[in-house]
Amino acid sequence: MIYPLSRYIKITQIYWSSHLGVDFGWNDGSYCNQPIVAIEDGIVVSCADGYGNTYPGQRIYGNYVCISHGDGWWSMYGHLLKGLTVRQGERVRKGQVVGYMGNSGYSNGQDLHFELRKGENRKSASIDPIDWVIIIAVSSTILITQKIMDRVMK
């Protein structure tokens, strides 16, 4: 798995019983329109597009993408800008842009709401993604540091 954003953006809302994911960025214009990428290869099993900052019916996530990664892993990316870059049924690759950070659905500012789930379907038990995000960030930092050291040693 890889980090769901093209660059580091602070976590502004943690996982808890009434918030089944983490939010990156919030009310800071520097985060506008940041690319959101698939954390792993998979298939887009559901998505919604065309919503603004409204809360129609149960569209709490606004514009979102949900991807099945196989082996019971699911990821969901919410509050995206209108104009998703993927469609339901599409196969995606790790690192492929699926949309851009927005303020759609029940959201108070520019952010990405990111969820991980493990089980038979996309409504399976949620998992606190913070452990995975930290592992991914640390792994990326170690890899980048190693590449820099390799260049210095040459």
XYZ file of N, CA and C in Angstrom:
462
model
N 0.844 -1.193 0.000
C 0.000 0.000 0.000
C 0.881 1.244 0.000
N 0.364 2.308 -0.603
C 1.089 3.572 -0.602
C 0.226 4.660 0.034
N 0.847 5.769 0.325
C 0.176 6.938 0.894
C -0.881 7.431 -0.096
N -2.098 7.792 0.351
C -3.171 8.145 -0.585
C -3.087 9.547 -1.205
N -2.052 10.288 -0.871
C -1.897 11.646 -1.403
C -0.569 11.774 -2.122
N -0.484 12.752 -3.008
C 0.747 12.933 -3.779
C 1.847 13.597 -2.954
N 1.490 14.154 -1.797
C 2.475 14.749 -0.888
C 1.935 14.645 0.530
N 2.813 14.864 1.516
C 2.377 14.796 2.909
C 1.408 15.932 3.217
N 0.286 15.590 3.806
C -0.690 16.569 4.282
C -1.116 16.119 5.671
N -1.165 17.050 6.605
C -1.432 16.692 8.005
C -2.803 16.040 8.190
N -2.858 15.160 9.181
C -4.109 14.524 9.573
C -4.819 15.477 10.526
N -6.058 15.813 10.186
C -6.790 16.792 10.987
C -7.971 16.193 11.742
N -8.311 14.954 11.447
C -9.378 14.260 12.179
C -8.987 12.793 12.253
N -8.972 12.270 13.461
C -8.567 10.880 13.651
C -9.772 9.939 13.575
N -9.484 8.659 13.584
C -10.475 7.589 13.586
C -11.062 7.471 14.993
N -12.379 7.361 15.071
C -13.048 7.061 16.336
C -14.414 6.474 16.015
N -15.193 6.092 17.020
C -16.422 5.315 16.813
C -17.438 5.983 15.883
N -17.464 7.295 15.812
C -18.398 7.992 14.928
C -17.720 8.591 13.700
N -16.439 8.309 13.529
C -15.687 8.803 12.367
C -14.761 7.673 11.930
N -15.225 6.878 10.966
C -14.576 5.612 10.639
C -13.461 5.739 9.611
N -12.731 6.822 9.687
C -11.586 7.039 8.813
C -10.740 8.161 9.374
N -9.811 8.655 8.562
C -9.012 9.815 8.949
C -9.197 10.894 7.885
N -9.080 12.142 8.300
C -9.156 13.271 7.377
C -7.782 13.899 7.256
N -7.399 14.181 6.021
C -6.144 14.864 5.714
C -6.478 16.272 5.243
N -5.830 17.291 5.842
C -6.058 18.675 5.431
C -7.417 19.163 5.905
N -7.588 20.493 5.941
C -8.871 21.029 6.352
C -8.741 22.532 6.477
N -9.552 23.258 5.774
C -9.598 24.721 5.855
C -8.251 25.392 5.631
N -7.466 24.840 4.756
C -6.183 25.436 4.437
C -6.062 25.423 2.922
N -6.091 26.569 2.308
C -6.093 26.684 0.861
C -4.926 26.012 0.175
N -3.846 25.757 0.902
C -2.674 25.129 0.263
C -2.949 23.683 -0.129
N -4.036 23.095 0.373
C -4.357 21.711 0.064
C -5.325 21.569 -1.098
N -5.839 22.663 -1.627
C -6.843 22.611 -2.682
C -6.358 21.802 -3.876
N -7.244 20.972 -4.386
C -7.028 20.242 -5.636
C -5.836 19.287 -5.616
N -5.424 18.818 -4.448
C -4.325 17.856 -4.383
C -4.758 16.523 -4.996
N -3.901 15.889 -5.795
C -4.246 14.580 -6.365
C -4.389 13.519 -5.270
N -5.423 12.693 -5.414
C -5.660 11.567 -4.518
C -5.371 10.309 -5.327
N -4.558 9.406 -4.777
C -4.142 8.229 -5.542
C -4.595 6.932 -4.877
N -4.801 5.911 -5.715
C -5.149 4.573 -5.224
C -3.974 4.019 -4.426
N -4.256 3.472 -3.254
C -3.190 2.955 -2.393
C -2.639 1.620 -2.875
N -3.402 0.956 -3.752
C -3.013 -0.364 -4.249
C -3.830 -0.639 -5.509
N -3.402 -1.609 -6.318
C -4.181 -2.023 -7.481
C -5.562 -2.479 -7.032
N -6.568 -2.319 -7.888
C -7.900 -2.776 -7.541
C -8.929 -2.432 -8.591
N -10.196 -2.590 -8.214
C -11.324 -2.288 -9.092
C -12.244 -1.317 -8.368
N -12.656 -0.260 -9.057
C -13.596 0.707 -8.496
C -14.963 0.021 -8.419
N -15.450 -0.199 -7.194
C -16.720 -0.899 -7.015
C -17.895 0.060 -6.867
N -17.618 1.286 -6.440
C -18.667 2.299 -6.382
C -18.017 3.673 -6.357
N -18.783 4.641 -6.826
C -18.318 6.025 -6.785
C -19.520 6.940 -6.992
N -19.364 8.184 -6.604
C -20.395 9.196 -6.826
C -19.686 10.469 -7.241
N -20.290 11.169 -8.184
C -19.674 12.392 -8.712
C -20.777 13.424 -8.944
N -20.392 14.684 -8.933
C -21.338 15.749 -9.257
C -21.903 16.494 -8.069
N -21.426 16.207 -6.879
C -21.932 16.875 -5.685
C -21.052 18.045 -5.277
N -21.687 19.051 -4.713
C -20.963 20.171 -4.132
C -20.924 19.999 -2.627
N -20.807 21.102 -1.899
C -20.772 21.053 -0.446
C -22.199 21.039 0.093
N -22.870 19.918 -0.146
C -24.246 19.726 0.299
C -24.337 18.387 0.997
N -25.475 18.133 1.588
C -25.682 16.876 2.300
C -27.017 16.279 1.861
N -27.158 15.955 0.553
C -28.437 15.412 0.073
C -28.597 13.948 0.462
N -29.652 13.630 1.137
C -29.889 12.238 1.526
C -28.746 11.701 2.353
N -28.183 10.601 1.923
C -27.082 9.972 2.650
C -25.739 10.206 1.974
N -25.585 11.278 1.258
C -24.337 11.577 0.555
C -23.339 12.278 1.474
N -23.116 11.706 2.643
C -22.204 12.303 3.619
C -20.791 12.434 3.061
N -20.384 11.484 2.195
C -19.039 11.510 1.628
C -18.929 12.443 0.432
N -20.060 12.923 -0.087
C -20.029 13.748 -1.288
C -19.536 12.928 -2.456
N -18.618 13.483 -3.222
C -18.003 12.749 -4.323
C -16.991 11.783 -3.716
N -17.119 10.510 -4.052
C -16.229 9.517 -3.436
C -15.881 8.415 -4.426
N -14.849 7.652 -4.078
C -14.426 6.471 -4.825
C -14.183 5.354 -3.811
N -14.724 4.168 -4.086
C -14.481 2.986 -3.249
C -13.835 1.926 -4.126
N -12.705 1.391 -3.680
C -11.922 0.432 -4.462
C -11.774 -0.881 -3.693
N -12.007 -1.999 -4.396
C -11.724 -3.328 -3.854
C -10.317 -3.706 -4.306
N -9.480 -4.068 -3.331
C -8.086 -4.411 -3.634
C -7.834 -5.918 -3.614
N -8.869 -6.703 -3.395
C -8.699 -8.151 -3.301
C -8.314 -8.559 -1.892
N -8.396 -9.820 -1.606
C -8.085 -10.363 -0.271
C -8.869 -9.668 0.839
N -10.050 -9.143 0.506
C -10.910 -8.526 1.505
C -10.547 -7.101 1.874
N -9.597 -6.464 1.190
C -9.205 -5.082 1.494
C -9.989 -4.109 0.624
N -10.480 -3.027 1.234
C -11.257 -1.991 0.567
C -10.741 -0.634 1.018
N -10.678 0.308 0.108
C -10.328 1.684 0.495
C -11.388 2.631 -0.042
N -11.636 3.709 0.687
C -12.637 4.687 0.293
C -12.047 6.084 0.453
N -12.278 6.927 -0.549
C -11.742 8.287 -0.608
C -12.932 9.228 -0.760
N -13.187 10.087 0.229
C -14.373 10.933 0.205
C -14.070 12.418 0.202
N -15.115 13.212 -0.064
C -15.097 14.687 -0.124
C -14.304 15.198 -1.324
N -14.268 14.433 -2.412
C -13.482 14.804 -3.583
C -14.163 15.901 -4.396
N -13.377 16.556 -5.251
C -13.915 17.549 -6.181
C -14.805 16.871 -7.214
N -15.720 17.634 -7.806
C -16.488 17.134 -8.944
C -15.508 16.797 -10.056
N -15.817 15.753 -10.819
C -14.963 15.381 -11.933
C -13.967 14.298 -11.563
N -14.463 13.160 -11.048
C -13.583 12.041 -10.717
C -12.831 11.596 -11.960
N -11.683 10.991 -11.777
C -10.879 10.533 -12.908
C -11.067 9.044 -13.193
N -11.939 8.372 -12.417
C -12.218 6.947 -12.617
C -13.726 6.717 -12.614
N -14.130 5.547 -13.080
C -15.549 5.178 -13.132
C -15.750 3.792 -12.505
N -16.988 3.526 -12.089
C -17.313 2.225 -11.517
C -16.959 1.115 -12.510
N -16.336 0.053 -12.002
C -15.941 -1.082 -12.822
C -14.543 -0.959 -13.413
N -13.951 0.219 -13.305
C -12.620 0.441 -13.876
C -11.540 -0.196 -13.011
N -10.557 -0.806 -13.657
C -9.387 -1.341 -12.955
C -8.409 -0.179 -12.756
N -7.898 -0.034 -11.540
C -6.936 1.034 -11.245
C -5.616 0.434 -10.784
N -4.571 1.189 -10.950
C -3.230 0.781 -10.547
C -2.786 1.580 -9.325
N -1.938 0.976 -8.517
C -1.369 1.665 -7.355
C -0.728 2.963 -7.823
N -1.096 4.079 -7.168
C -0.532 5.377 -7.506
C -1.309 6.145 -8.562
N -2.322 5.515 -9.165
C -3.137 6.189 -10.183
C -4.029 7.227 -9.523
N -4.126 8.403 -10.111
C -4.999 9.460 -9.585
C -6.449 9.042 -9.786
N -7.226 9.070 -8.689
C -8.651 8.715 -8.750
C -9.545 9.941 -8.618
N -8.981 11.039 -8.170
C -9.727 12.277 -7.986
C -8.841 13.317 -7.330
N -9.478 14.413 -6.915
C -8.740 15.519 -6.304
C -9.421 15.966 -5.019
N -8.604 16.378 -4.049
C -9.111 16.815 -2.759
C -10.134 17.933 -2.947
N -11.255 17.795 -2.269
C -12.319 18.783 -2.419
C -13.026 19.079 -1.112
N -14.252 19.538 -1.242
C -15.055 19.942 -0.093
C -16.503 19.536 -0.355
N -16.716 18.320 -0.840
C -18.072 17.874 -1.172
C -18.665 17.068 -0.023
N -19.987 16.971 -0.014
C -20.677 16.219 1.032
C -20.675 16.976 2.344
N -20.716 16.227 3.434
C -20.754 16.815 4.770
C -19.321 17.083 5.202
N -18.806 18.234 4.794
C -17.401 18.577 4.997
C -17.293 20.047 5.377
N -16.312 20.363 6.195
C -16.115 21.741 6.643
C -14.979 22.463 5.945
N -14.371 21.835 4.968
C -13.262 22.462 4.262
C -12.576 21.455 3.370
N -11.567 21.907 2.650
C -10.809 21.041 1.746
C -10.165 19.908 2.547
N -10.550 18.668 2.228
C -9.922 17.539 2.902
C -10.161 16.262 2.129
N -9.432 15.231 2.508
C -9.672 13.867 2.040
C -10.118 13.063 3.244
N -11.280 12.436 3.146
C -11.707 11.471 4.158
C -11.298 10.104 3.608
N -10.422 9.392 4.343
C -9.864 8.127 3.876
C -10.229 7.005 4.836
N -10.795 5.920 4.291
C -11.164 4.757 5.102
C -10.516 3.495 4.552
N -10.210 2.583 5.447
C -9.776 1.220 5.102
C -10.763 0.250 5.735
N -11.098 -0.794 4.994
C -11.999 -1.819 5.511
C -11.430 -3.190 5.161
N -11.757 -4.173 5.990
C -11.295 -5.542 5.778
C -12.484 -6.469 5.990
N -12.810 -7.266 4.960
C -13.926 -8.195 5.063
C -14.490 -8.549 3.699
N -15.684 -9.134 3.705
C -16.266 -9.652 2.472
C -16.809 -8.582 1.525
N -17.192 -7.435 2.041
C -17.721 -6.395 1.154
C -17.333 -5.013 1.666
N -17.666 -3.986 0.883
C -17.221 -2.629 1.210
C -17.833 -2.067 2.488
N -18.838 -2.747 3.035
C -19.437 -2.294 4.293
C -18.908 -3.101 5.473
N -17.820 -3.832 5.245
C -17.197 -4.655 6.286
C -16.602 -3.782 7.390
N -16.047 -4.440 8.375
C -15.469 -3.755 9.529
C -14.413 -2.740 9.108
N -14.543 -1.543 9.648
C -13.552 -0.513 9.355
C -12.311 -0.745 10.209
N -11.202 -0.265 9.690
C -9.910 -0.396 10.364
C -9.342 1.000 10.498
N -8.751 1.301 11.631
C -8.113 2.611 11.793
C -6.944 2.694 10.821
N -7.057 3.558 9.799
C -6.001 3.609 8.786
C -4.725 4.301 9.251
N -4.730 4.908 10.425
C -3.565 5.667 10.867
C -2.329 4.777 10.966
N -2.497 3.539 11.444
C -1.350 2.628 11.535
C -0.767 2.367 10.155
N -1.619 2.165 9.178
C -1.171 1.909 7.808
C -0.530 3.145 7.211
N -1.123 4.305 7.452
C -0.582 5.556 6.904
C 0.801 5.818 7.480
N 0.986 5.598 8.778
C 2.289 5.816 9.405
C 3.309 4.832 8.841
N 2.921 3.565 8.712
C 3.831 2.567 8.148
C 4.232 2.971 6.728
N 3.254 3.398 5.941
C 3.529 3.809 4.561
C 4.469 5.006 4.548
N 4.184 6.018 5.375
C 5.008 7.233 5.406
C 6.430 6.909 5.851
N 6.588 6.089 6.879
C 7.915 5.719 7.365
C 8.656 4.920 6.297
N 7.974 3.962 5.665
C 8.599 3.164 4.608
C 9.058 4.050 3.461
N 8.228 5.009 3.077
C 8.587 5.921 1.985
C 9.789 6.766 2.363
N 9.810 7.251 3.607
C 10.931 8.069 4.072
C 12.214 7.254 4.090
N 12.135 6.021 4.570
C 13.316 5.154 4.599
C 13.804 4.904 3.175
N 12.876 4.625 2.259
C 13.241 4.373 0.873
C 13.892 5.601 0.237
N 13.301 6.779 0.456
C 13.866 8.018 -0.092
C 15.244 8.277 0.514
N 15.369 8.106 1.834
C 16.649 8.303 2.510
C 17.694 7.350 1.942
N 17.308 6.087 1.707
C 18.240 5.102 1.156
C 18.681 5.515 -0.249
N 17.765 6.019 -1.062
C 18.113 6.456 -2.427
C 19.097 7.632 -2.372
N 18.862 8.548 -1.456
C 19.781 9.689 -1.303
C 21.155 9.196 -0.876
N 21.198 8.288 0.104
C 22.474 7.751 0.576
C 23.201 7.005 -0.547
N 22.461 6.267 -1.351
C 23.063 5.557 -2.483
C 23.729 6.532 -3.438
N 23.092 7.673 -3.694
C 23.667 8.680 -4.583
C 24.905 9.328 -3.968
N 24.845 9.596 -2.673
C 25.970 10.222 -1.993
C 27.179 9.294 -2.003
N 26.940 7.997 -1.816
C 28.033 7.028 -1.737
C 28.683 6.765 -3.094
N 28.006 7.112 -4.203
C 28.587 6.855 -5.533
C 29.634 7.829 -5.904
